[in-house]
Amino acid sequence: MTTDSRTATTPAADLTDESATADPTGPIPVLPGGAPRLDVAQVSEALLGRWAEARLAARERAARPELHRPLDASVAEHRERVFQQLQILVDDDVSHPMLPEHLGGPNDNGANVAGFEELIVADPSLQIKAGVQWGLYTSAIIQLGNEEQQQAWVPPAMTLQTPGAFAMTEIGHGSDVQSLATTATFDPTGGDDGEWVLHTPFRAAWKDFLGNAAIHARAATLFARLITGGVDHGVHCFYVPVRDAEGELLPGVSSEDDGEKGGLNGIDNGRLAFDHVRIPRTNLLNRYGDVAPDGTYTSPIESPGRRFFTMLGTLVQGRVSLDGSAIRASELALHIAITYATQRRQFSAADPTQETVLMDYQAHLHRLLPKLAATYAGAFAHEQLLQAFDDVFSGRAEDPESREDLETLAATLKPTSTRLALDTIQECREACGGAGFMAENQLVGLHQDLDVYATFEGDNTVLLQLVAKRLLSDYTDELKSVDRAGIGRFIAQRAEVLAKRHTPWARLGQSVSDRGNARRAFDSMRQAEFQEELLADRARVKVEEVALALRGAAKMSPADAAAEVNKHQVEMLDAARAHADLVHWRAFTRGIEALEGPGAEGSRTVLTDVRDLFGLTAISGDLAWFLLSGMISTQRGRQIESDLRRLLWRLRPHVLDLVAAFDVRPGHVRAPIALGGEQERQDEAAAYFRAQRASNDSPVSEKTLRDREKKARRAAEKRDGKR
Amino acid sequence: MTTDSRTATTPAADLTDESATADPTGPIPVLPGGAPRLDVAQVSEALLGRWAEARLAARERAARPELHRPLDASVAEHRERVFQQLQILVDDDVSHPMLPEHLGGPNDNGANVAGFEELIVADPSLQIKAGVQWGLYTSAIIQLGNEEQQQAWVPPAMTLQTPGAFAMTEIGHGSDVQSLATTATFDPTGGDDGEWVLHTPFRAAWKDFLGNAAIHARAATLFARLITGGVDHGVHCFYVPVRDAEGELLPGVSSEDDGEKGGLNGIDNGRLAFDHVRIPRTNLLNRYGDVAPDGTYTSPIESPGRRFFTMLGTLVQGRVSLDGSAIRASELALHIAITYATQRRQFSAADPTQETVLMDYQAHLHRLLPKLAATYAGAFAHEQLLQAFDDVFSGRAEDPESREDLETLAATLKPTSTRLALDTIQECREACGGAGFMAENQLVGLHQDLDVYATFEGDNTVLLQLVAKRLLSDYTDELKSVDRAGIGRFIAQRAEVLAKRHTPWARLGQSVSDRGNARRAFDSMRQAEFQEELLADRARVKVEEVALALRGAAKMSPADAAAEVNKHQVEMLDAARAHADLVHWRAFTRGIEALEGPGAEGSRTVLTDVRDLFGLTAISGDLAWFLLSGMISTQRGRQIESDLRRLLWRLRPHVLDLVAAFDVRPGHVRAPIALGGEQERQDEAAAYFRAQRASNDSPVSEKTLRDREKKARRAAEKRDGKR
């Protein structure tokens, strides 16, 4: 029987010891004297990051009832409510930090984005509607316009005097912005010194899914192909009035309502089309491209490709804020589900007078804690992204490389965190059973609203592909930097590494040293260096494999090369995800290392367990790959699942501390099941049964009676037999 | 460079050959002459199963606009609409087949359930509201009541004269029905010959989440603890009027509205509570337990445990119909997403004048086709379940073993298909991008409604645990059937098998024979026997591992044993899922084998690819386990991902045929993106660009100009150099 390695390597005694630290009588586990414990205030502060002040103010704001998502509102009611809420934000001058100095602001982009992210716990519709108005529409004017344009159009945008749409996406082209079909053709004979003629040539070129477009927008920042003198200079951005002061569409402008959506119904998404609409020459936002009255085109950036991507670079702000708000949404969902799970009881296998709290079931820990760990990793990674964003947007780091790094980091994190949020919210919803399905408990609404976060501001699949391309090009650059003579050596060396990978017992040392000592194997898996090495090697080798597989594509025709790349698309996405895991793991680890002062030891110990849970979950999720690559021995591979379960039990006593550090407050939480309702019901029921047991006149169960009778009968038979 | 096994083992030439069968110019791939093709009509018929007639009639009904889910309706409007729709079903006498002969019906339970399942494509609220009224409330009277009770209460239930609630779940007890706290205490002095006093002792004992309870229910089948003469005989079912003819609550009855939910808002879910409400003695549905006027309790089933589970056995109907409707919902979602993916174009890497259809991207095939394969498996498995259900409910197979098998099968399939439906709908939603988020395109509403299918009629986690327990007990029985002397031998033998598993190179023969021949390895992986052996061995060994790990629990105290079982809960659920994969794989294979007649060869060939995709996806999803167990060699393990990708390309030309066989019709599909809207837009845009190219006065792109200039400059330099 000793051949069953699973029981052999995780002695039950260990688990019992650890799970015993959870006191089954109360919702908050009592830690045995001196055991490490999270310093909630300290970790909470660490999570707040550099823009703590902005976040704290925003959290207070987000708790205000007048900003909350309504229940059972019609689309029309919800839209009107959110539009009114925007006015509240204007009154509080909430987006002032985004303004550059010459427009009278502090140019504090980090604070601005941090503050908006926090709005998601009030109502995601509010966060996104504000994002459309200030993060996209106003921001486009600031980033792409000249100072005169900014002075003219930014102030009314800030005060909501001009609600605006960001008219980029077309029905036919979402992700492929370069192929937009709306045209802006310059007519030098029009107006004072020339006019643009904006035109939607066919149905698929209608602008679609635009927030504010169905009702509220008075103007739009419109992306269209700039055509002058018969030359198409590619997509540029134009400032276009679309409705008059009474809200009537201007001549030549058409609009349609997108109607009900899967969520975010507080936003009036809609379509816009233009039938030879004329605007002045000076309505081109001309920072990266301009046309003189005679129709001559000029640009400070020669390459049309680079020019286009520079203009699009302003979009990164949206990705940054979605990353942060998705993490905040996960925190809210986990707060609700974990609070409920520590109060809700069901089934009484262990104790006939007391049912078990959900959180004490292994399956419940297993479904929620890895999400909690990933959310922590996401929070620390987001802080890194936000700092990189602030550096670039404030102008402190405006070199092309910093911009490119920022864009890659945003493209890495946004798909990961929005995926995590959706999966976490869904898991939390299901973990709360029927109660989780009630709208008042927030989880379903949160899922509905967050759903589209996976698609807008860069579709998740498309973004991950961008990341993969960047990783591939970095890898190729690396190859290029090796001198001619070295290239042969380099390739031979990498080939040798790959060959080694294919011998699963290559790292025999690993298994020999582990053998027969589960505790040592467990400890070594939890070594930071070990996890980092595995995750880093995986990220690198996956890129390398694709690069090698595609090495012939450079010499192919474009069509063949595209087909070849397509044959490795799934691997490319996989490599990008492996990279994302590594980025998260490192950010989490740095976050832990940065903890200092009194209380840091406990916090570090607990968070290191959480980090290990994150790292080992990632490794376990790709275990077949690690085994096949020879990076993990079968001995260790067999160990990892039980190690993960062991971590779950170690973390069990800390779950409430871990969610407390998220600082999700009443007002953010409006779910009755997470505001004491469940505990109250449990207490009332327990008191009833206690009283009944004490009164001695409670009904006896038929089963008890039958068991007693059986016993008596047997005793009688025994007596009879003896006689 | 030959060490890169992935490229070495999947020659690009193979892939190119296969992907080339997809004609990139049109949405429907042209198959090369003589290539196997699905016979859509034949496969469609196979999917219809035994109750084809009932399904076809129901599909026609489900296409009627007056039965469709409304867009942007308030909760109140939606509820009223669905209540009116129920009346349409009454007018059509839709649930007549469920009635037993003595109530004037054909007792055709399979036809009845099949018909109701199809309603999900009209509006899931309608399916579930009908399920509450007839599948639960009326069915409880039929299954648990005597003939007199049936005659009195079933006819008004059928005609909707008495809308009813099925009052089982309490706020405090959902999955653990045995612990319900509502009491029904017999008072022999009440009424003519005794009365029941129904009482809700505390808040957590309120009945909750009941369809019809908030507004429409006039009566309820109430589950409460039967107490007589001071003895608690456990949960029984009572018939209780709750509202008068005017819809006013009867004295002592309280009700609350659950309000807005995550979906299914056409149903008025709510709560009920009882304050010493009195009903006649004869309102106990007394098939499995009765009380005489003097208070004496009798039951045809002696064991209180078995009696309880027998009464609960009627619940299996709900699980069966959720399984079928979840599969139907997946079919609808796949129809929409795959239709769109074969028309929608984005990015033009391969051809500058023609963008690529989404379905030709590897990542898109990868996200949708495994779900398609699982849906096929689910459809065939459901037909098996429905037949087993019909056998039992019609009385043809009413032995306890058939009932138990039916319950295990339902508990296996319902969690699998409801999980699949949610994941499939979400994947389809994201695969349709922004368009997928629009309510009119159906996917978001479908996800919202299907969400709770994972929870109600048996929480998925709880059901899978039931399955695991059954598998464990079967395994233990098997052990028991071995005679005393044999047990030692049996255990030694299993131990040897387990030991072998732990030597990953045990099946060296496997890798040796495969080595260096990718095509042979691919073919052998696709052998049905190979897949079945792997899936069956996995299901068995996973149960065995848990059984061996728990072998000490039998001798422990109940509390310790419960803790020990809890430590293996995740493994138990995993074993149940492995079992579910096997059941699905086998049902799919049998479904293919049953195809006969002309056209069968093509259908079998294509469906076998789909089945292989299902089987290999399951194996690949648990590949680490197979590698660690030694059941799959590293050689083959390294092969499986590229095999899966190869299958995706082989199936690419068949995707439209595969969804066509689902027979999802206009009316079921109301999503504009899947009704030709997208194709129309694509055609219009393509025509515009064709005309532009022909006219010769289209704008030239700046990039083209620059490239031309560069070339001219270089040519001039060359000339200059030569001079």
Short mmCIF file of C-alpha atoms in Angstrom, two decimals, chain A residues 57-204:
data_model
loop_
_atom_site.label_atom_id
_atom_site.label_comp_id
_atom_site.label_asym_id
_atom_site.label_seq_id
_atom_site.Cartn_x
_atom_site.Cartn_y
_atom_site.Cartn_z
CA ALA A 57 -10.74 59.98 -1.47
CA ALA A 58 -12.24 57.98 -4.33
CA ARG A 59 -13.22 55.16 -1.97
CA GLU A 60 -15.08 57.59 0.19
CA ARG A 61 -16.80 58.95 -2.88
CA ALA A 62 -17.65 55.47 -4.17
CA ALA A 63 -19.49 54.72 -0.93
CA ARG A 64 -22.02 57.54 -1.57
CA PRO A 65 -25.46 56.03 -2.26
CA GLU A 66 -26.30 58.53 -5.00
CA LEU A 67 -23.47 57.04 -7.08
CA HIS A 68 -24.59 53.42 -6.76
CA ARG A 69 -25.76 51.06 -9.46
CA PRO A 70 -29.54 50.87 -9.39
CA LEU A 71 -31.45 47.59 -9.18
CA ASP A 72 -34.19 46.80 -11.72
CA ALA A 73 -33.85 50.06 -13.65
CA SER A 74 -34.86 50.28 -17.29
CA VAL A 75 -32.13 51.12 -19.74
CA ALA A 76 -33.52 54.65 -20.04
CA GLU A 77 -33.67 55.20 -16.28
CA HIS A 78 -30.18 53.84 -15.74
CA ARG A 79 -28.74 56.06 -18.47
CA GLU A 80 -30.34 59.16 -17.04
CA ARG A 81 -29.13 58.27 -13.54
CA VAL A 82 -25.52 57.84 -14.66
CA PHE A 83 -25.60 61.07 -16.64
CA GLN A 84 -26.68 62.86 -13.46
CA GLN A 85 -23.91 61.11 -11.55
CA LEU A 86 -21.35 62.47 -14.02
CA GLN A 87 -22.51 65.95 -13.00
CA ILE A 88 -21.72 65.05 -9.37
CA LEU A 89 -18.20 64.16 -10.44
CA VAL A 90 -17.96 67.51 -12.26
CA ASP A 91 -19.09 69.33 -9.12
CA ASP A 92 -16.31 67.56 -7.21
CA ASP A 93 -13.86 68.46 -10.00
CA VAL A 94 -12.83 64.82 -10.00
CA SER A 95 -10.92 64.78 -13.26
CA HIS A 96 -8.95 67.95 -12.59
CA PRO A 97 -5.70 65.98 -11.94
CA MET A 98 -5.55 64.91 -15.60
CA LEU A 99 -5.16 68.45 -16.90
CA PRO A 100 -1.66 69.49 -17.99
CA GLU A 101 -0.09 72.58 -16.46
CA HIS A 102 -0.91 74.88 -19.37
CA LEU A 103 -4.57 74.06 -18.90
CA GLY A 104 -4.34 74.84 -15.20
CA GLY A 105 -3.97 71.29 -13.90
CA PRO A 106 -1.31 69.36 -12.00
CA ASN A 107 -0.74 66.84 -14.83
CA ASP A 108 -1.09 64.09 -12.24
CA ASN A 109 -2.15 61.25 -14.49
CA GLY A 110 -1.50 58.49 -12.00
CA ALA A 111 -3.78 60.09 -9.40
CA ASN A 112 -6.44 60.70 -12.01
CA VAL A 113 -6.55 57.10 -13.22
CA ALA A 114 -6.29 55.66 -9.70
CA GLY A 115 -9.30 57.71 -8.64
CA PHE A 116 -11.41 56.61 -11.60
CA GLU A 117 -10.59 52.94 -11.12
CA GLU A 118 -12.16 53.04 -7.68
CA LEU A 119 -15.50 54.15 -9.13
CA ILE A 120 -16.14 50.61 -10.33
CA VAL A 121 -17.50 49.57 -6.93
CA ALA A 122 -20.11 52.32 -7.14
CA ASP A 123 -21.29 51.48 -10.65
CA PRO A 124 -19.14 50.23 -13.52
CA SER A 125 -21.38 52.23 -15.88
CA LEU A 126 -20.28 55.36 -14.07
CA GLN A 127 -16.63 54.40 -14.32
CA ILE A 128 -16.91 53.76 -18.05
CA LYS A 129 -19.13 56.73 -18.85
CA ALA A 130 -16.60 58.95 -17.06
CA GLY A 131 -13.87 57.11 -18.96
CA VAL A 132 -15.55 57.89 -22.28
CA GLN A 133 -16.04 61.56 -21.45
CA TRP A 134 -12.66 62.34 -19.90
CA GLY A 135 -10.37 59.39 -20.47
CA LEU A 136 -11.12 59.07 -24.19
CA TYR A 137 -12.96 62.07 -25.66
CA THR A 138 -11.28 64.84 -23.65
CA SER A 139 -7.98 63.02 -23.56
CA ALA A 140 -7.90 62.75 -27.35
CA ILE A 141 -8.16 66.54 -27.59
CA ILE A 142 -5.38 66.96 -25.02
CA GLN A 143 -3.09 64.34 -26.51
CA LEU A 144 -3.68 64.98 -30.22
CA GLY A 145 -4.72 68.64 -30.42
CA ASN A 146 -2.73 71.87 -30.37
CA GLU A 147 -2.98 74.38 -27.54
CA GLU A 148 -5.59 76.51 -29.26
CA GLN A 149 -7.78 73.47 -29.81
CA GLN A 150 -7.30 72.42 -26.21
CA GLN A 151 -8.26 75.89 -24.92
CA ALA A 152 -11.39 75.82 -27.05
CA TRP A 153 -12.70 72.33 -26.46
CA VAL A 154 -11.27 70.96 -23.22
CA PRO A 155 -13.00 73.29 -20.70
CA PRO A 156 -16.56 72.55 -21.94
CA ALA A 157 -15.63 68.85 -22.02
CA MET A 158 -14.46 69.01 -18.41
CA THR A 159 -17.67 70.63 -17.21
CA LEU A 160 -19.87 68.33 -19.28
CA GLN A 161 -21.17 71.31 -21.22
CA THR A 162 -20.08 69.26 -24.25
CA PRO A 163 -20.61 65.58 -23.64
CA GLY A 164 -18.55 63.79 -26.25
CA ALA A 165 -18.17 60.48 -28.03
CA PHE A 166 -14.90 58.83 -28.94
CA ALA A 167 -15.74 57.78 -32.49
CA MET A 168 -13.11 55.26 -33.45
CA THR A 169 -14.57 51.73 -33.74
CA GLU A 170 -16.66 50.95 -36.80
CA ILE A 171 -19.10 48.08 -37.20
CA GLY A 172 -16.68 46.51 -39.66
CA HIS A 173 -13.45 47.31 -37.86
CA GLY A 174 -12.90 47.04 -34.16
CA SER A 175 -9.47 45.66 -33.47
CA ASP A 176 -8.04 46.61 -36.87
CA VAL A 177 -8.14 50.38 -36.45
CA GLN A 178 -5.75 50.87 -39.35
CA SER A 179 -8.47 49.70 -41.74
CA LEU A 180 -11.17 52.15 -40.66
CA ALA A 181 -13.20 53.24 -43.67
CA THR A 182 -14.69 56.61 -42.69
CA THR A 183 -13.09 59.30 -44.86
CA ALA A 184 -12.14 62.92 -44.18
CA THR A 185 -11.39 64.44 -47.56
CA PHE A 186 -9.87 67.90 -47.70
CA ASP A 187 -11.60 70.47 -49.89
CA PRO A 188 -9.34 73.54 -50.18
CA THR A 189 -12.21 75.52 -51.71
CA GLY A 190 -14.53 75.08 -48.76
CA GLY A 191 -15.07 77.62 -45.95
CA ASP A 192 -12.49 80.27 -45.05
CA ASP A 193 -9.35 78.27 -45.67
CA GLY A 194 -10.52 74.81 -46.60
CA GLU A 195 -12.86 72.23 -45.12
CA TRP A 196 -12.96 68.55 -44.31
CA VAL A 197 -15.71 66.46 -45.81
CA LEU A 198 -16.52 63.60 -43.44
CA HIS A 199 -18.19 60.63 -45.01
CA THR A 200 -19.35 57.12 -44.14
CA PRO A 201 -19.10 55.19 -47.40
CA PHE A 202 -21.05 52.06 -46.46
CA ARG A 203 -22.89 50.45 -43.61
CA ALA A 204 -19.89 48.61 -42.13
#
